[in-house]
Amino acid sequence: MLTRTLLLQMAQNRSLETFARKNSLAARLARRFIAGETLEEIVTPVRMLNQAGMTVTLNYLGESLTSAKDMERMVITYLDLMSLIRREQLKASISLKLTSLGLDMDPKLAQQNLEHLVEVALPDIFIRIDMEGSAYTQTTLDIFYTILKKRPEYRNHLGVVIQAYLYRSEADIEELIRLKARVRLCKGAYKEPPSIAFQKPDDIRANYLKLMQRLLLEGNYPALATHDLQLINAAKLFANEHNISKDRFEFQMLYGVRRPLQQQIAKEGYNIRIYTPFGDHWYPYTMRRLAERPANLWFALQSIVRK
Ligand SMILES: Cc1cc2nc3c(=O)[nH]c(=O)nc-3n(C[C@H](O)[C@H](O)[C@H](O)COP(=O)(O)OP(=O)(O)OC[C@H]3O[C@@H](n4cnc5c(N)ncnc54)[C@H](O)[C@@H]3O)c2cc1C
């Protein structure tokens, strides 16, 4: 049986990636979680989500880049993506990782690349800095704070992500609320040690709930990123009880994950944004999604066979 651990190990295996990228079955399987490999391919799926009442945040796959050439390609792709969003009038923002903009090479370089992208994105395209493993938390927040300090008017154009599994997040949320910064709250996707992070699902959920309530009460249009029905229902109830209108926050979910729930939330009149990755580096991302719920592998295979 394919276990979560095995799938996560497979996600990091370069030879398997090379094999999978040449294999059409694997590529079709990835399509459940990836909108396309090229910019042209993403237009139709994004438009379909928009027509179903959902906005989108687009992420060009690729992380931990260490070559200047790959990084340049990344920046150029984001510039092309912004042109595409405008040309096709897509209701879409951008999510990116600082390691894909050169953070591992030089934090200053990543900051410069980010500032350049935000300048081009203004005034109509929002950019969210995804949060990576704990080795990057402080640097990522430092870069965000430095930019906000220089350009407070970017507050509504650039946002960050806070992970509920980290003990430090409660203090980070208070600082971000004070700065009126835009925050996406998620549980956290990386393996972190007990010295810095909650480990038990119930503890992570309890901290998410606490931080979510703070953001709903005091935050600047928080984004609640989760597929956890218990948390989604708690958010709706809390907002209702505190007269927080539906336009003051949004839910966020991943492309291809719990689609009926996504549609239901949109139909109920809540704002919902779908994190939509694209690009040819789809293998590790797809494997991580399958690892979250190995049963998806069989559902995806069945749907391919039925076609
Ligand atoms: C929009 C968005 C942006 C994110 N950005 C970041 C980020 O910047 N940094 C970061 O560390 N993490 C990020 N994450 C990932 C996040 O931290 C979690 O790892 C991930 O969302 C799983 O947690 P959950 O809250 O959905 O709850 P879980 O407890 O994992 O899941 C709740 C329910 O959803 C179902 N579910 C979960 N995943 C799947 C799946 N793949 N297929 C089918 N059902 C599934 C489960 O079966 C379960 O019933 C992001 C998540 C989202 C949705």
mmCIF file of C-alpha atoms and ligand atoms in Angstrom:
data_model
loop_
_atom_site.group_PDB
_atom_site.id
_atom_site.type_symbol
_atom_site.label_atom_id
_atom_site.label_comp_id
_atom_site.label_asym_id
_atom_site.label_seq_id
_atom_site.Cartn_x
_atom_site.Cartn_y
_atom_site.Cartn_z
ATOM 1 C CA MET A 1 0.000 0.000 0.000
ATOM 2 C CA LEU A 2 1.252 3.475 -0.871
ATOM 3 C CA THR A 3 1.622 5.330 2.393
ATOM 4 C CA ARG A 4 1.903 9.034 3.028
ATOM 5 C CA THR A 5 5.594 8.709 3.928
ATOM 6 C CA LEU A 6 6.386 6.783 0.782
ATOM 7 C CA LEU A 7 4.584 9.353 -1.372
ATOM 8 C CA LEU A 8 6.491 12.165 0.351
ATOM 9 C CA GLN A 9 9.788 10.351 -0.238
ATOM 10 C CA MET A 10 8.815 9.844 -3.873
ATOM 11 C CA ALA A 11 8.081 13.580 -4.117
ATOM 12 C CA GLN A 12 11.772 14.328 -3.541
ATOM 13 C CA ASN A 13 13.155 11.692 -5.897
ATOM 14 C CA ARG A 14 14.717 13.311 -8.992
ATOM 15 C CA SER A 15 14.876 10.076 -11.056
ATOM 16 C CA LEU A 16 11.183 9.449 -10.425
ATOM 17 C CA GLU A 17 10.469 13.037 -11.451
ATOM 18 C CA THR A 18 12.331 12.551 -14.750
ATOM 19 C CA PHE A 19 10.407 9.321 -15.320
ATOM 20 C CA ALA A 20 7.031 10.871 -14.399
ATOM 21 C CA ARG A 21 7.526 13.877 -16.675
ATOM 22 C CA LYS A 22 7.974 11.550 -19.650
ATOM 23 C CA ASN A 23 4.974 9.455 -18.666
ATOM 24 C CA SER A 24 1.624 10.598 -20.046
ATOM 25 C CA LEU A 25 -0.414 8.816 -17.343
ATOM 26 C CA ALA A 26 1.477 10.695 -14.601
ATOM 27 C CA ALA A 27 1.016 13.971 -16.475
ATOM 28 C CA ARG A 28 -2.735 13.368 -16.718
ATOM 29 C CA LEU A 29 -2.873 12.488 -13.032
ATOM 30 C CA ALA A 30 -1.141 15.759 -12.201
ATOM 31 C CA ARG A 31 -3.817 17.649 -14.113
ATOM 32 C CA ARG A 32 -6.171 17.192 -11.200
ATOM 33 C CA PHE A 33 -3.989 19.554 -9.156
ATOM 34 C CA ILE A 34 -2.267 21.649 -11.854
ATOM 35 C CA ALA A 35 -4.071 24.011 -14.236
ATOM 36 C CA GLY A 36 -1.593 23.504 -17.086
ATOM 37 C CA GLU A 37 2.059 23.432 -18.025
ATOM 38 C CA THR A 38 2.102 26.643 -20.054
ATOM 39 C CA LEU A 39 0.586 30.103 -19.665
ATOM 40 C CA GLU A 40 -1.763 29.498 -22.597
ATOM 41 C CA GLU A 41 -3.104 26.326 -20.975
ATOM 42 C CA ILE A 42 -4.220 28.001 -17.764
ATOM 43 C CA VAL A 43 -6.633 30.494 -19.334
ATOM 44 C CA THR A 44 -9.564 28.082 -19.739
ATOM 45 C CA PRO A 45 -9.429 26.488 -16.254
ATOM 46 C CA VAL A 46 -9.046 29.912 -14.608
ATOM 47 C CA ARG A 47 -11.932 31.299 -16.614
ATOM 48 C CA MET A 48 -14.107 28.338 -15.589
ATOM 49 C CA LEU A 49 -13.381 29.000 -11.917
ATOM 50 C CA ASN A 50 -14.121 32.705 -12.385
ATOM 51 C CA GLN A 51 -17.410 31.861 -14.086
ATOM 52 C CA ALA A 52 -18.302 29.628 -11.126
ATOM 53 C CA GLY A 53 -17.910 32.659 -8.847
ATOM 54 C CA MET A 54 -14.384 31.945 -7.605
ATOM 55 C CA THR A 55 -11.257 34.049 -7.864
ATOM 56 C CA VAL A 56 -7.849 32.467 -8.336
ATOM 57 C CA THR A 57 -4.280 32.888 -7.144
ATOM 58 C CA LEU A 58 -1.719 31.626 -9.648
ATOM 59 C CA ASN A 59 1.557 30.017 -8.669
ATOM 60 C CA TYR A 60 4.317 29.138 -11.124
ATOM 61 C CA LEU A 61 5.759 25.896 -9.810
ATOM 62 C CA GLY A 62 9.391 25.876 -8.841
ATOM 63 C CA GLU A 63 11.016 26.346 -5.454
ATOM 64 C CA SER A 64 14.520 26.432 -3.972
ATOM 65 C CA LEU A 65 16.032 27.749 -7.185
ATOM 66 C CA THR A 66 19.785 28.172 -6.964
ATOM 67 C CA SER A 67 20.747 29.044 -10.535
ATOM 68 C CA ALA A 68 20.563 32.595 -11.833
ATOM 69 C CA LYS A 69 19.153 31.288 -15.119
ATOM 70 C CA ASP A 70 16.220 29.472 -13.462
ATOM 71 C CA MET A 71 15.496 32.541 -11.343
ATOM 72 C CA GLU A 72 15.471 34.813 -14.365
ATOM 73 C CA ARG A 73 13.054 32.443 -16.062
ATOM 74 C CA MET A 74 10.865 32.594 -12.965
ATOM 75 C CA VAL A 75 10.764 36.418 -12.922
ATOM 76 C CA ILE A 76 10.076 36.595 -16.663
ATOM 77 C CA THR A 77 7.264 34.050 -16.320
ATOM 78 C CA TYR A 78 5.634 36.136 -13.569
ATOM 79 C CA LEU A 79 5.902 39.240 -15.764
ATOM 80 C CA ASP A 80 4.309 37.315 -18.657
ATOM 81 C CA LEU A 81 1.670 36.015 -16.256
ATOM 82 C CA MET A 82 0.703 39.558 -15.258
ATOM 83 C CA SER A 83 0.324 40.514 -18.925
ATOM 84 C CA LEU A 84 -1.848 37.440 -19.435
ATOM 85 C CA ILE A 85 -4.059 38.227 -16.417
ATOM 86 C CA ARG A 86 -4.640 41.730 -17.792
ATOM 87 C CA ARG A 87 -5.050 40.739 -21.429
ATOM 88 C CA GLU A 88 -7.529 37.957 -20.634
ATOM 89 C CA GLN A 89 -9.152 39.938 -17.803
ATOM 90 C CA LEU A 90 -8.807 37.048 -15.375
ATOM 91 C CA LYS A 91 -9.897 37.503 -11.782
ATOM 92 C CA ALA A 92 -6.549 36.333 -10.479
ATOM 93 C CA SER A 93 -3.794 37.270 -8.077
ATOM 94 C CA ILE A 94 -0.302 35.768 -7.770
ATOM 95 C CA SER A 95 1.290 33.578 -5.106
ATOM 96 C CA LEU A 96 5.048 33.097 -5.111
ATOM 97 C CA LYS A 97 7.849 31.702 -2.995
ATOM 98 C CA LEU A 98 10.881 33.809 -2.136
ATOM 99 C CA THR A 99 13.176 30.801 -2.721
ATOM 100 C CA SER A 100 11.971 30.927 -6.312
ATOM 101 C CA LEU A 101 13.166 34.545 -6.512
ATOM 102 C CA GLY A 102 16.672 33.824 -5.238
ATOM 103 C CA LEU A 103 16.341 33.741 -1.427
ATOM 104 C CA ASP A 104 18.853 30.878 -1.141
ATOM 105 C CA MET A 105 21.384 32.830 -3.204
ATOM 106 C CA ASP A 106 20.967 36.235 -1.549
ATOM 107 C CA PRO A 107 17.979 37.616 0.428
ATOM 108 C CA LYS A 108 18.622 41.094 -1.039
ATOM 109 C CA LEU A 109 18.270 39.671 -4.532
ATOM 110 C CA ALA A 110 14.960 38.010 -3.625
ATOM 111 C CA GLN A 111 13.745 41.310 -2.170
ATOM 112 C CA GLN A 112 14.743 43.247 -5.296
ATOM 113 C CA ASN A 113 13.002 40.729 -7.542
ATOM 114 C CA LEU A 114 9.881 40.909 -5.382
ATOM 115 C CA GLU A 115 9.853 44.721 -5.356
ATOM 116 C CA HIS A 116 10.185 44.764 -9.117
ATOM 117 C CA LEU A 117 7.241 42.353 -9.499
ATOM 118 C CA VAL A 118 5.076 44.376 -7.097
ATOM 119 C CA GLU A 119 5.784 47.583 -9.044
ATOM 120 C CA VAL A 120 4.591 45.908 -12.228
ATOM 121 C CA ALA A 121 1.609 44.345 -10.402
ATOM 122 C CA LEU A 122 0.341 47.703 -9.168
ATOM 123 C CA PRO A 123 -2.415 48.732 -8.996
ATOM 124 C CA ASP A 124 -4.629 45.815 -9.967
ATOM 125 C CA ILE A 125 -2.785 42.558 -9.237
ATOM 126 C CA PHE A 126 -2.240 41.348 -5.680
ATOM 127 C CA ILE A 127 0.909 39.364 -4.788
ATOM 128 C CA ARG A 128 1.066 36.906 -1.891
ATOM 129 C CA ILE A 129 4.373 35.619 -0.542
ATOM 130 C CA ASP A 130 3.853 31.936 0.292
ATOM 131 C CA MET A 131 5.461 30.787 3.543
ATOM 132 C CA GLU A 132 8.053 28.014 3.313
ATOM 133 C CA GLY A 133 9.819 25.886 5.957
ATOM 134 C CA SER A 134 10.807 27.415 9.310
ATOM 135 C CA ALA A 135 14.359 28.123 8.130
ATOM 136 C CA TYR A 136 12.805 30.893 6.012
ATOM 137 C CA THR A 137 10.107 32.292 8.335
ATOM 138 C CA GLN A 138 12.059 35.185 9.827
ATOM 139 C CA THR A 139 13.800 36.167 6.569
ATOM 140 C CA THR A 140 10.495 36.100 4.713
ATOM 141 C CA LEU A 141 8.804 38.304 7.317
ATOM 142 C CA ASP A 142 11.839 40.628 7.449
ATOM 143 C CA ILE A 143 11.682 41.177 3.689
ATOM 144 C CA PHE A 144 7.934 41.801 3.905
ATOM 145 C CA TYR A 145 8.335 44.285 6.788
ATOM 146 C CA THR A 146 11.193 46.092 5.020
ATOM 147 C CA ILE A 147 9.096 46.601 1.916
ATOM 148 C CA LEU A 148 6.041 47.743 3.909
ATOM 149 C CA LYS A 149 8.153 50.184 5.885
ATOM 150 C CA LYS A 150 9.494 51.724 2.674
ATOM 151 C CA ARG A 151 6.141 51.653 0.911
ATOM 152 C CA PRO A 152 3.212 51.535 3.394
ATOM 153 C CA GLU A 153 0.854 51.965 0.438
ATOM 154 C CA TYR A 154 1.744 48.400 -0.657
ATOM 155 C CA ARG A 155 -0.290 47.120 2.296
ATOM 156 C CA ASN A 156 -3.218 46.186 0.069
ATOM 157 C CA HIS A 157 -1.090 44.880 -2.794
ATOM 158 C CA LEU A 158 1.339 42.516 -1.071
ATOM 159 C CA GLY A 159 0.578 39.937 1.615
ATOM 160 C CA VAL A 160 2.182 37.121 3.611
ATOM 161 C CA VAL A 161 1.245 33.728 5.024
ATOM 162 C CA ILE A 162 1.214 32.592 8.641
ATOM 163 C CA GLN A 163 1.268 28.916 9.623
ATOM 164 C CA ALA A 164 -0.888 27.954 12.594
ATOM 165 C CA TYR A 165 1.368 25.046 13.577
ATOM 166 C CA LEU A 166 4.217 27.373 14.623
ATOM 167 C CA TYR A 167 4.234 28.558 18.256
ATOM 168 C CA ARG A 168 5.598 31.939 17.133
ATOM 169 C CA SER A 169 2.582 32.637 14.922
ATOM 170 C CA GLU A 170 0.437 34.157 17.658
ATOM 171 C CA ALA A 171 2.976 36.966 18.151
ATOM 172 C CA ASP A 172 3.479 37.332 14.389
ATOM 173 C CA ILE A 173 -0.260 37.725 13.873
ATOM 174 C CA GLU A 174 -0.424 40.530 16.451
ATOM 175 C CA GLU A 175 2.394 42.410 14.709
ATOM 176 C CA LEU A 176 0.764 41.928 11.300
ATOM 177 C CA ILE A 177 -2.588 43.131 12.643
ATOM 178 C CA ARG A 178 -0.841 46.206 14.059
ATOM 179 C CA LEU A 179 0.606 46.928 10.613
ATOM 180 C CA LYS A 180 -2.783 46.333 8.933
ATOM 181 C CA ALA A 181 -1.046 43.750 6.749
ATOM 182 C CA ARG A 182 -2.860 41.234 4.578
ATOM 183 C CA VAL A 183 -2.453 37.711 5.990
ATOM 184 C CA ARG A 184 -3.279 34.250 4.666
ATOM 185 C CA LEU A 185 -3.675 31.775 7.507
ATOM 186 C CA CYS A 186 -2.901 28.095 6.837
ATOM 187 C CA LYS A 187 -2.075 25.122 9.058
ATOM 188 C CA GLY A 188 1.457 24.696 7.637
ATOM 189 C CA ALA A 189 2.727 22.146 5.160
ATOM 190 C CA TYR A 190 6.287 21.348 6.260
ATOM 191 C CA LYS A 191 7.709 18.905 8.776
ATOM 192 C CA GLU A 192 8.700 21.002 11.806
ATOM 193 C CA PRO A 193 10.110 19.779 15.170
ATOM 194 C CA PRO A 194 8.096 19.815 18.448
ATOM 195 C CA SER A 195 10.468 22.485 19.793
ATOM 196 C CA ILE A 196 8.891 25.071 17.461
ATOM 197 C CA ALA A 197 5.601 23.630 16.227
ATOM 198 C CA PHE A 198 2.426 21.908 17.390
ATOM 199 C CA GLN A 199 2.393 18.295 16.210
ATOM 200 C CA LYS A 200 -1.089 16.986 17.002
ATOM 201 C CA PRO A 201 -3.841 17.794 14.476
ATOM 202 C CA ASP A 202 -6.185 18.912 17.283
ATOM 203 C CA ASP A 203 -3.586 21.336 18.699
ATOM 204 C CA ILE A 204 -2.912 22.783 15.234
ATOM 205 C CA ARG A 205 -6.643 23.171 14.646
ATOM 206 C CA ALA A 206 -7.122 24.867 18.044
ATOM 207 C CA ASN A 207 -4.357 27.366 17.283
ATOM 208 C CA TYR A 208 -5.756 27.967 13.786
ATOM 209 C CA LEU A 209 -9.141 28.713 15.347
ATOM 210 C CA LYS A 210 -7.641 31.186 17.807
ATOM 211 C CA LEU A 211 -5.571 33.017 15.152
ATOM 212 C CA MET A 212 -8.479 32.984 12.708
ATOM 213 C CA GLN A 213 -10.727 34.705 15.245
ATOM 214 C CA ARG A 214 -8.093 37.399 15.858
ATOM 215 C CA LEU A 215 -7.783 37.988 12.106
ATOM 216 C CA LEU A 216 -11.527 38.042 11.536
ATOM 217 C CA LEU A 217 -11.956 40.617 14.310
ATOM 218 C CA GLU A 218 -8.951 42.852 13.637
ATOM 219 C CA GLY A 219 -7.236 41.782 10.397
ATOM 220 C CA ASN A 220 -7.121 43.426 6.980
ATOM 221 C CA TYR A 221 -9.162 41.174 4.691
ATOM 222 C CA PRO A 222 -7.712 37.865 5.980
ATOM 223 C CA ALA A 223 -7.536 34.808 3.740
ATOM 224 C CA LEU A 224 -8.542 31.592 5.512
ATOM 225 C CA ALA A 225 -6.749 28.794 3.656
ATOM 226 C CA THR A 226 -8.046 25.392 4.686
ATOM 227 C CA HIS A 227 -10.127 22.422 3.511
ATOM 228 C CA ASP A 228 -11.037 21.614 7.102
ATOM 229 C CA LEU A 229 -14.828 21.705 7.304
ATOM 230 C CA GLN A 230 -14.764 22.172 11.073
ATOM 231 C CA LEU A 231 -12.682 25.363 10.685
ATOM 232 C CA ILE A 232 -14.686 26.615 7.719
ATOM 233 C CA ASN A 233 -17.935 26.221 9.649
ATOM 234 C CA ALA A 234 -16.371 27.855 12.708
ATOM 235 C CA ALA A 235 -15.314 30.841 10.567
ATOM 236 C CA LYS A 236 -18.812 31.272 9.135
ATOM 237 C CA LEU A 237 -20.385 31.054 12.590
ATOM 238 C CA PHE A 238 -17.888 33.446 14.190
ATOM 239 C CA ALA A 239 -18.291 35.993 11.378
ATOM 240 C CA ASN A 240 -22.047 35.776 11.680
ATOM 241 C CA GLU A 241 -22.041 36.168 15.473
ATOM 242 C CA HIS A 242 -19.724 39.196 15.280
ATOM 243 C CA ASN A 243 -21.461 40.929 12.364
ATOM 244 C CA ILE A 244 -18.396 40.506 10.157
ATOM 245 C CA SER A 245 -19.772 40.753 6.641
ATOM 246 C CA LYS A 246 -18.873 38.246 3.916
ATOM 247 C CA ASP A 247 -16.834 40.820 1.979
ATOM 248 C CA ARG A 248 -14.353 41.322 4.845
ATOM 249 C CA PHE A 249 -12.519 38.001 4.417
ATOM 250 C CA GLU A 250 -12.062 35.174 1.947
ATOM 251 C CA PHE A 251 -11.689 31.425 2.021
ATOM 252 C CA GLN A 252 -8.881 29.844 0.019
ATOM 253 C CA MET A 253 -8.502 26.251 -1.180
ATOM 254 C CA LEU A 254 -6.217 24.350 -3.506
ATOM 255 C CA TYR A 255 -7.028 23.633 -7.143
ATOM 256 C CA GLY A 256 -8.602 20.178 -7.420
ATOM 257 C CA VAL A 257 -9.053 19.625 -3.684
ATOM 258 C CA ARG A 258 -12.630 19.258 -2.336
ATOM 259 C CA ARG A 259 -14.213 20.784 -5.422
ATOM 260 C CA PRO A 260 -17.862 20.313 -4.289
ATOM 261 C CA LEU A 261 -17.049 22.193 -1.075
ATOM 262 C CA GLN A 262 -15.432 25.014 -3.089
ATOM 263 C CA GLN A 263 -18.563 25.344 -5.229
ATOM 264 C CA GLN A 264 -20.864 25.242 -2.205
ATOM 265 C CA ILE A 265 -18.946 28.053 -0.465
ATOM 266 C CA ALA A 266 -19.115 30.191 -3.621
ATOM 267 C CA LYS A 267 -22.861 29.543 -3.942
ATOM 268 C CA GLU A 268 -23.376 30.627 -0.326
ATOM 269 C CA GLY A 269 -21.995 34.020 -1.336
ATOM 270 C CA TYR A 270 -18.635 33.865 0.429
ATOM 271 C CA ASN A 271 -15.490 35.053 -1.324
ATOM 272 C CA ILE A 272 -13.376 32.066 -2.252
ATOM 273 C CA ARG A 273 -10.038 31.993 -4.064
ATOM 274 C CA ILE A 274 -8.489 28.898 -5.567
ATOM 275 C CA TYR A 275 -4.707 28.469 -5.315
ATOM 276 C CA THR A 276 -3.891 27.321 -8.815
ATOM 277 C CA PRO A 277 -0.394 26.102 -9.673
ATOM 278 C CA PHE A 278 0.923 25.740 -13.208
ATOM 279 C CA GLY A 279 4.193 24.935 -14.961
ATOM 280 C CA ASP A 280 6.179 21.895 -15.981
ATOM 281 C CA HIS A 281 7.726 21.364 -12.533
ATOM 282 C CA TRP A 282 4.496 19.708 -11.330
ATOM 283 C CA TYR A 283 5.863 16.436 -9.975
ATOM 284 C CA PRO A 284 6.825 17.299 -6.324
ATOM 285 C CA TYR A 285 3.695 19.442 -5.831
ATOM 286 C CA THR A 286 1.404 16.682 -7.143
ATOM 287 C CA MET A 287 3.069 14.051 -4.969
ATOM 288 C CA ARG A 288 2.618 16.245 -1.867
ATOM 289 C CA ARG A 289 -1.106 16.618 -2.633
ATOM 290 C CA LEU A 290 -1.444 12.846 -3.078
ATOM 291 C CA ALA A 291 0.428 12.308 0.192
ATOM 292 C CA GLU A 292 -2.135 14.483 2.019
ATOM 293 C CA ARG A 293 -4.787 12.021 0.959
ATOM 294 C CA PRO A 294 -3.409 8.858 -0.684
ATOM 295 C CA ALA A 295 -6.964 7.806 -1.605
ATOM 296 C CA ASN A 296 -6.825 10.595 -4.223
ATOM 297 C CA LEU A 297 -4.388 8.503 -6.213
ATOM 298 C CA TRP A 298 -7.039 5.871 -6.812
ATOM 299 C CA PHE A 299 -9.794 8.417 -7.525
ATOM 300 C CA ALA A 300 -7.565 10.165 -10.053
ATOM 301 C CA LEU A 301 -6.548 6.883 -11.716
ATOM 302 C CA GLN A 302 -10.190 5.783 -11.929
ATOM 303 C CA SER A 303 -11.224 9.047 -13.561
ATOM 304 C CA ILE A 304 -8.424 8.687 -16.154
ATOM 305 C CA VAL A 305 -9.395 5.087 -16.931
ATOM 306 C CA ARG A 306 -13.084 6.061 -17.303
ATOM 307 C CA LYS A 307 -12.287 8.754 -19.922
HETATM 308 C C1 LIG B 1 -4.847 28.265 -0.541
HETATM 309 C C2 LIG B 1 -3.801 27.578 0.261
HETATM 310 C C3 LIG B 1 -2.551 28.146 0.376
HETATM 311 C C4 LIG B 1 -1.569 27.528 1.158
HETATM 312 N N1 LIG B 1 -0.350 28.150 1.324
HETATM 313 C C5 LIG B 1 0.554 27.604 2.144
HETATM 314 C C6 LIG B 1 1.775 28.261 2.443
HETATM 315 O O1 LIG B 1 2.077 29.368 1.947
HETATM 316 N N2 LIG B 1 2.640 27.656 3.297
HETATM 317 C C7 LIG B 1 2.355 26.449 3.881
HETATM 318 O O2 LIG B 1 3.154 25.954 4.684
HETATM 319 N N3 LIG B 1 1.201 25.800 3.588
HETATM 320 C C8 LIG B 1 0.311 26.338 2.750
HETATM 321 N N4 LIG B 1 -0.855 25.661 2.502
HETATM 322 C C9 LIG B 1 -1.020 24.249 2.938
HETATM 323 C C10 LIG B 1 -1.568 24.167 4.344
HETATM 324 O O3 LIG B 1 -0.622 24.628 5.251
HETATM 325 C C11 LIG B 1 -1.966 22.710 4.670
HETATM 326 O O4 LIG B 1 -0.841 21.879 4.571
HETATM 327 C C12 LIG B 1 -3.052 22.140 3.787
HETATM 328 O O5 LIG B 1 -4.008 23.096 3.441
HETATM 329 C C13 LIG B 1 -3.786 21.000 4.496
HETATM 330 O O6 LIG B 1 -4.418 21.480 5.656
HETATM 331 P P1 LIG B 1 -6.010 21.743 5.767
HETATM 332 O O7 LIG B 1 -6.210 22.946 6.573
HETATM 333 O O8 LIG B 1 -6.599 21.801 4.419
HETATM 334 O O9 LIG B 1 -6.561 20.579 6.640
HETATM 335 P P2 LIG B 1 -6.379 18.996 6.649
HETATM 336 O O10 LIG B 1 -6.612 18.627 8.061
HETATM 337 O O11 LIG B 1 -5.152 18.533 5.970
HETATM 338 O O12 LIG B 1 -7.594 18.542 5.770
HETATM 339 C C14 LIG B 1 -8.939 18.826 6.089
HETATM 340 C C15 LIG B 1 -9.842 18.000 5.232
HETATM 341 O O13 LIG B 1 -9.584 18.270 3.862
HETATM 342 C C16 LIG B 1 -9.308 17.064 3.184
HETATM 343 N N5 LIG B 1 -8.139 17.234 2.308
HETATM 344 C C17 LIG B 1 -6.975 17.803 2.615
HETATM 345 N N6 LIG B 1 -6.113 17.697 1.581
HETATM 346 C C18 LIG B 1 -6.748 17.026 0.631
HETATM 347 C C19 LIG B 1 -6.416 16.604 -0.661
HETATM 348 N N7 LIG B 1 -5.200 16.819 -1.178
HETATM 349 N N8 LIG B 1 -7.365 15.958 -1.380
HETATM 350 C C20 LIG B 1 -8.600 15.744 -0.867
HETATM 351 N N9 LIG B 1 -8.978 16.105 0.353
HETATM 352 C C21 LIG B 1 -8.075 16.730 1.090
HETATM 353 C C22 LIG B 1 -8.920 16.040 4.234
HETATM 354 O O14 LIG B 1 -9.316 14.733 3.854
HETATM 355 C C23 LIG B 1 -9.659 16.496 5.437
HETATM 356 O O15 LIG B 1 -10.935 15.929 5.478
HETATM 357 C C24 LIG B 1 -1.852 26.288 1.767
HETATM 358 C C25 LIG B 1 -3.120 25.732 1.661
HETATM 359 C C26 LIG B 1 -4.093 26.353 0.928
HETATM 360 C C27 LIG B 1 -5.450 25.733 0.873
#
